[in-house]
Amino acid sequence: MPYAPPQEVDAFVGFLVSFPLIDQAFLDSWFSTFAPSYRSTLEDLPAVLPRLRAAFTRFNTDPPFDGGAIPLVIALEFLVTNQASSVIVDRAKQLLSHIKISEPGQEPTVPVVFKELRLTGAGLFADRDSLRDKLIRMSGDDGPPAVIINGARDVGKTYTRKLVAHVSQKTLAFRFAWVEIEQEQAATYTADWLIEELVRSAVPGAEGIPARREPVKRWLGDLATWAIKQLATLGSDRPLWMVIDGIRHPGLPREVCAVVERLASVVATPTGVLPLRLVLIDCDPVDILRTGCMAEEESVGHLTVKDAEGFLQKVLDPITFPARWPGVQAILAATAAPTTTDVCAAMRSALA
Amino acid sequence: MSRRPDPANLRQQAFLRAAAVLWQFAPDALQPDSDDRSAAGEVASLLPFVVRIRTAGGDRWTLRDTLRPELLRGADTSELARLRARNPTTDSREQQRVDRWLAGPDAELAAYDCEALAILSRILTWFDPVPPHFPSIDRLDRLRALARVREPLLELAGRGIRGRTHELGQLHGFVAGTPGAGAPAILVVHGIGGVGKSTLTAQFLLDVLASGDPSHLVAYLDFDHPTLDVNDGLTLMFEILRQGATQLPEHACLRDLVRRASQATVDLSAGRGRAPGRALAVRASMAELAASCGQAFKAAGAAKLTLVLDTLEEPQYANPDHQRQLGEQLGIFHAHLPGLHTIVISRAPLALPGAQQLELTDLDDAAARQFLGDHGVRDEAVVRSALQAARGNPFSLKLATRALESSAAEPPLEVTDRGDGAARRPVGDHGVHDDALVRTAEPSNVDRHAALEHALVHGQLYQRILAHVHEAEIRQLAHPGLVVRRVTAPLLQHVLAEPCGLGMIDADRADELFAGLAREVALVRVADVGALEHRADVRRVMLRLMYRDRPAIARRIHEQAADYHRDRHDDVAIVEEAYHRLALGETFGPWLVRLTQAAAQRLVTALDELPEAAWPIVATCAGIELSPERRQAVQTAALERDLAQQARELLRGDHAESALALLERTRPSGGSSVLWRWRGRALRGVGRLAEALVALERSLAALAGPAVEAREDLALALALAGALGDTDSLARLEPGRSPGAAAARGSAGSPRAAGAYPGSVRPTPDEPMTRAPSPAQWLDDQDLRAVLEAAIDHAEPEADAEPRDAALDGSVAAAPRSTRAASAYAKAVTLNRRVVDNDKYKDTGPDLFDWVDALSKSHRDLDAIRGSLKSRLSPK
């Protein structure tokens, strides 16, 4: 299986190690996110570099879901989500975008992979059948151009990005660009920040983002145009999915929402240059629908005990499940109204 | 992927506590809540607990909000102040807001804008329980909603408006009035882009909001936003409801209606609408929503609603049926919404049934001066200069003030001794100097004014007007195609296409382009079947900018348009031929014989576009009296022509100093003054090349004048621009030659078309009535090799041979010996470009062009140039 070229991985490791913030504490934090089985192979952290290289090397040769692939993806995801610095994030995203799990045109197909429960490097993805169906339909020619995912805090909306990434990486049926606005960033977020992060997640090093100008509404149009132009450089052989997370944070400047609406408007009016799809996580559907973009909304709730049961039945063998399910039930019974976090913790205990 | 901090890790806790009162911090600058200073790299342990924030100074970190309540629990103001003091140098606009609220309430809360309220909302989440001096979440939500209504209006209003008292009064009067029975109250505010329509209306709405009358609601809808669709009244109605509900937050009925309308929108998109077809559903829903909204507004005590629809040219472009549809939508709104008064803002006039019209024109002199004064421009010379360039267009004035500010902030003009006695202008200077400024020739003033002109051309012409044109090819047609007043598909094909860089096109393509142009309602209006007229107000602003930006092509279009109409004999052709001839400075000819009084009367409104010499002709033919001001201007122009004649004689006698002294005694009367030409030549004669280039460009931008002299002006200006290394001037004078410049301006002019200099100019009375050769003829008729060799010979410092190219002789012969090399080099560049355009030299041309172009960066080794060129030209 072709994965990221070894020289790219080596260069990335060298880059990380040369970065001033990559010190022992950072690596400790990083490795703490690895699966225990993998971490146990790293006996001595002070001698981390050779082992790191070894892990990445293994990643290049091992089959999917075993050995090094998952650690690398976890590691990269960690870098991206912890957002230590823009430079590291860009490089990590770049490497992530190169990871290939299977060749184009080969099985498994998009509908099959969208139904999978184990995600590349991101663990498990439970339930959400309705959401999966909407995403599958969006991948078709006749499907909606956009899906909006809403729900209460901590129900697991953001995890959808990992599902989309998984399908993109495994099937190569579409390309994938994403950006997440965190609550802490919202008040000072800007339209060009969003566009730049979005574009650079797929086109690392993209330059020339239009400078702010008056009137702002024209500048927003410039940004959307620039984004599409940059993303089109990837090729138009596959659609490009844009995942934008966190547009509903209170205090998010209007210009940020406005530039997302511009993107929605572009998605709704196919030009033939680049087939686009939009996944909006935490977003007012009315604003998007009013752009003419016929998005479908999916409201997700907290995972339930029933979800956990169905999921564990699928991933555990028929002997293990009856043995472990009562433990899960006991954990969840102790909580009056289990949240997604509670259910996930209980499921993890059953899978440990 | 955040984790919880380890309470037992005291060092980490010290960092977290210190970070808990900071909006953001530079990782390497954070000091812990401890007397032990931070060690290098220590802060990296906070990685799992921070979020990256992007600032102008680079990446910063901010502590995750979920961690803060625990860290700050129980801290009183003195404890918060103590923590804050651990990192006293950490500062930002947001941090100042944080510090303010850590210390206590802020009395200015009600005036907070969206950004300030967003910051406060975040700070609120840092505490559990929230200190009592913070506003409640409900109140914050209300303030935020109101700020969202005000925000776009404040952006538009900027620093407020100057003048416009009468127009503001008209708006207030319109809204105060009671519409007649069955007649919707509609006011169309129209005018050219940048004249201040949106600003005026935004100021008016802010006035209404500031009045605090809860019964008077406002709604501002900008069609430039993708959520609004004139074809889908539901989108308009929903936004009206949402903004109205925001202004009356205490009324649950409105909130409920917004919620239900939102849900209905989602349902409709999901195919859950009650009507079988979407269009039908939208229509039904819109009427229903308007009715519900009207009832809810009334129930909430709203008696009046002022609705502003901005940027209507967008739907006008996208939807030819916009007028009918808008009329329908407004009819429904007016039927249901209480006290509705609609103000429609459009670049083009809009004939809605029963609508009043308010045309916004330039600011008067006093208001324009106030505007400049508000921006710190008070020096009388600079004010006059700005007013002359920008006239009273507020957007142009704003551009002018910005240009003046930025030029003031830049270092003084670089005065480099080039051995030619000329002050070197900065590269990129598009300057066409103001007459007064040229006279005083103070470098800083020259520089400032050049920046001003540059800003106007690129800001007003390119950004404000051309950027609104939707298709690139139509943009090319508009600039410089707007030189003609009236467009038909055949004229587009035979006159405009090639000079505008579209190449040769067939009739079908011309029809397509014509249809595309017809949709640009901000530029054109339909004159009659098969004809468009460029809008006069747009031309008023664009023409002078286009002449400055594309003088050669503008002239060429005038010439070709005149020839095109010459062969036609209808009334329109007679008028238009006369218009173009007069614009070129022609004052007699066969065209004048056929200019009837009725036809001439159709030129009266175009007097401002024509040179002064044309005015008495038009007035006589049209049977009208010129105003005293115009008569004075005509007399001044006649005096200037006399003066120019004297200067010409002096220059013929090689008395450049005397000619310049004569010309400097009289200030050119305006942009079209004939004195610019002779000033340019005299300046070049005394070696003041940079100033000469400025004056020559000014002369070219005036267009009027004999073809031969104009051609010489162009050749001289090109030579000077090349010698001075002024690539912008080169691109402007020969657009299409510079790919970068062409791309930047959205122009992809055909090099062949753009570079060819006109040949069909009808001379003025004091010139023999001959027809100049076409560009191709011009080159064919000459011995190119000899010309090139002559150019190279002149490149030698010791050269004293007489130049053989009459059109270019002055550029070498009149310059001091030390400058000949540079001038001759520029001449070689110019000639070489002509080579490229000529099929006869197509094999060697591009090669030669590359060769010369590469050398354009440095012409130090002229011997090498000469040798190389001669070897290339020698017979093989």
Coordinates of C-alpha atoms in Angstrom, one line a residue, chain B residues 413-609:
Chain B
L413 CA 10.8 62.2 -3.0
E414 CA 14.1 60.6 -3.9
V415 CA 16.1 63.2 -5.8
T416 CA 18.8 61.4 -7.6
D417 CA 21.4 63.0 -9.6
R418 CA 21.1 61.2 -12.9
G419 CA 23.3 63.6 -14.6
D420 CA 20.2 64.9 -16.5
G421 CA 19.3 67.5 -13.9
A422 CA 15.9 65.8 -13.4
A423 CA 14.4 64.7 -10.2
R424 CA 13.9 61.0 -10.4
R425 CA 10.3 60.0 -9.8
P426 CA 9.6 56.9 -7.9
V427 CA 8.8 53.9 -10.0
G428 CA 5.1 53.5 -10.3
D429 CA 4.4 57.1 -10.2
H430 CA 1.5 57.6 -12.5
G431 CA 1.7 61.2 -11.9
V432 CA 0.2 63.8 -14.1
H433 CA 1.0 66.8 -12.1
D434 CA -1.3 69.5 -11.2
D435 CA -0.5 72.7 -13.0
A436 CA 0.2 74.7 -9.9
L437 CA 2.3 71.9 -8.5
V438 CA 4.4 71.7 -11.6
R439 CA 5.0 75.3 -11.4
T440 CA 6.3 75.2 -7.9
A441 CA 7.9 71.9 -8.5
E442 CA 8.3 71.1 -4.9
P443 CA 9.2 67.5 -4.8
S444 CA 7.0 66.6 -1.9
N445 CA 4.0 68.2 -3.5
V446 CA 4.7 66.6 -6.8
D447 CA 5.0 63.3 -5.1
R448 CA 1.8 63.8 -3.1
H449 CA -0.2 64.8 -6.1
A450 CA 1.1 61.9 -8.1
A451 CA 0.0 59.5 -5.4
L452 CA -3.4 61.2 -5.5
E453 CA -3.8 60.8 -9.2
H454 CA -2.6 57.2 -9.0
A455 CA -5.1 56.4 -6.2
L456 CA -8.0 57.9 -8.2
V457 CA -7.3 56.0 -11.3
H458 CA -6.9 52.7 -9.5
G459 CA -9.4 53.2 -6.7
Q460 CA -12.2 55.0 -8.5
L461 CA -11.8 53.7 -12.0
Y462 CA -10.7 50.1 -11.4
Q463 CA -12.1 49.3 -8.0
R464 CA -15.2 51.3 -7.7
I465 CA -16.4 51.1 -11.3
L466 CA -14.7 48.4 -13.3
A467 CA -14.6 45.9 -10.4
H468 CA -18.4 46.0 -10.4
V469 CA -18.5 44.8 -14.0
H470 CA -19.2 41.1 -13.8
E471 CA -17.3 39.6 -16.8
A472 CA -13.7 40.2 -17.7
E473 CA -14.4 40.8 -21.4
I474 CA -17.1 43.3 -20.6
R475 CA -14.7 45.0 -18.3
Q476 CA -12.3 45.3 -21.2
L477 CA -15.0 46.7 -23.3
A478 CA -15.9 49.2 -20.6
H479 CA -12.4 50.5 -20.3
P480 CA -11.6 52.1 -22.6
G481 CA -14.8 51.4 -24.6
L482 CA -16.7 54.0 -22.6
V483 CA -15.0 56.5 -24.9
V484 CA -18.0 56.1 -27.2
R485 CA -21.3 57.3 -25.9
R486 CA -23.5 54.9 -27.8
V487 CA -22.9 51.2 -28.6
T488 CA -24.4 48.9 -31.1
A489 CA -23.3 45.4 -31.9
P490 CA -21.7 46.4 -35.2
L491 CA -19.9 49.3 -33.6
L492 CA -18.7 46.9 -30.9
Q493 CA -17.4 44.6 -33.6
H494 CA -15.8 47.1 -35.9
V495 CA -14.7 49.9 -33.5
L496 CA -14.3 48.6 -30.0
A497 CA -13.3 45.0 -30.0
E498 CA -9.7 45.3 -31.2
P499 CA -8.6 48.4 -29.3
C500 CA -10.2 46.9 -26.2
G501 CA -8.0 43.9 -26.5
L502 CA -10.7 41.4 -27.7
G503 CA -9.1 40.9 -31.1
M504 CA -11.1 40.4 -34.2
I505 CA -14.6 39.1 -33.5
D506 CA -17.4 38.1 -35.7
A507 CA -21.0 39.3 -35.6
D508 CA -22.2 36.5 -33.4
R509 CA -19.6 37.2 -30.8
A510 CA -20.3 40.9 -31.0
D511 CA -24.0 40.1 -30.3
E512 CA -23.0 38.1 -27.3
L513 CA -20.8 40.8 -25.9
F514 CA -23.5 43.3 -26.6
A515 CA -26.0 41.3 -24.6
G516 CA -23.5 41.0 -21.8
L517 CA -22.9 44.7 -21.8
A518 CA -26.6 45.4 -21.8
R519 CA -26.9 43.6 -18.4
E520 CA -24.4 46.0 -16.8
V521 CA -27.1 48.5 -15.8
A522 CA -24.6 50.4 -13.7
L523 CA -22.7 51.3 -16.9
V524 CA -25.3 51.4 -19.7
R525 CA -28.9 52.0 -20.4
V526 CA -30.9 50.8 -23.3
A527 CA -31.2 53.7 -25.8
D528 CA -33.5 52.1 -28.3
V529 CA -33.7 48.7 -30.0
G530 CA -30.3 47.4 -30.7
A531 CA -28.4 50.3 -29.0
L532 CA -27.0 51.1 -25.6
E533 CA -25.9 54.4 -24.2
H534 CA -23.2 54.6 -21.7
R535 CA -24.6 56.3 -18.6
A536 CA -23.6 60.0 -18.7
D537 CA -22.9 60.2 -15.0
V538 CA -20.5 57.2 -15.2
R539 CA -18.8 58.7 -18.2
R540 CA -18.4 62.0 -16.4
V541 CA -16.2 60.3 -13.9
M542 CA -14.6 57.7 -16.0
L543 CA -13.7 59.6 -19.1
R544 CA -11.0 61.8 -17.6
L545 CA -9.6 58.8 -15.7
M546 CA -9.6 56.7 -18.8
Y547 CA -7.9 59.4 -20.8
R548 CA -5.1 59.5 -18.2
D549 CA -4.9 55.8 -18.0
R550 CA -5.1 54.8 -21.7
P551 CA -4.5 57.9 -23.7
A552 CA -3.3 56.2 -26.9
I553 CA -6.1 53.7 -27.1
A554 CA -8.8 56.2 -26.1
R555 CA -7.6 58.3 -29.0
R556 CA -7.6 55.4 -31.3
I557 CA -11.2 54.6 -30.4
H558 CA -12.3 58.1 -31.0
E559 CA -10.7 58.0 -34.5
Q560 CA -12.1 54.7 -35.4
A561 CA -15.6 55.6 -34.1
A562 CA -15.5 58.8 -36.1
D563 CA -14.5 56.9 -39.3
Y564 CA -17.2 54.4 -38.6
H565 CA -19.9 57.0 -38.3
R566 CA -18.6 59.0 -41.3
D567 CA -19.8 56.3 -43.6
R568 CA -23.3 56.3 -42.1
H569 CA -25.9 59.0 -42.7
D570 CA -28.6 58.7 -40.1
D571 CA -29.0 61.4 -37.4
V572 CA -27.2 59.4 -34.8
A573 CA -24.2 58.8 -36.9
I574 CA -24.0 62.5 -37.7
V575 CA -24.0 63.5 -34.1
E576 CA -21.6 60.8 -33.0
E577 CA -19.1 61.5 -35.7
A578 CA -19.2 65.2 -34.7
Y579 CA -18.7 64.2 -31.1
H580 CA -15.6 62.1 -31.8
R581 CA -14.1 64.7 -34.2
L582 CA -14.6 67.4 -31.7
A583 CA -13.2 65.3 -28.9
L584 CA -10.1 64.9 -31.0
G585 CA -9.8 68.7 -31.4
E586 CA -10.9 68.9 -34.9
T587 CA -12.8 72.1 -35.7
F588 CA -13.7 71.8 -39.3
G589 CA -14.2 69.2 -42.0
P590 CA -16.9 67.5 -44.1
W591 CA -18.5 66.3 -40.9
L592 CA -19.2 69.9 -39.8
V593 CA -21.2 70.5 -43.0
R594 CA -23.7 67.8 -42.1
L595 CA -24.1 68.8 -38.5
T596 CA -27.6 70.2 -38.3
Q597 CA -28.9 72.4 -35.5
A598 CA -31.0 69.5 -34.1
A599 CA -28.0 67.2 -34.2
A600 CA -25.7 69.8 -32.6
Q601 CA -28.2 70.3 -29.8
R602 CA -27.6 66.7 -28.9
L603 CA -24.0 67.6 -28.2
V604 CA -24.8 70.4 -25.8
T605 CA -24.9 68.1 -22.8
A606 CA -21.5 66.7 -23.7
L607 CA -19.7 70.0 -23.6
D608 CA -17.8 69.1 -20.5
E609 CA -16.4 66.1 -22.3

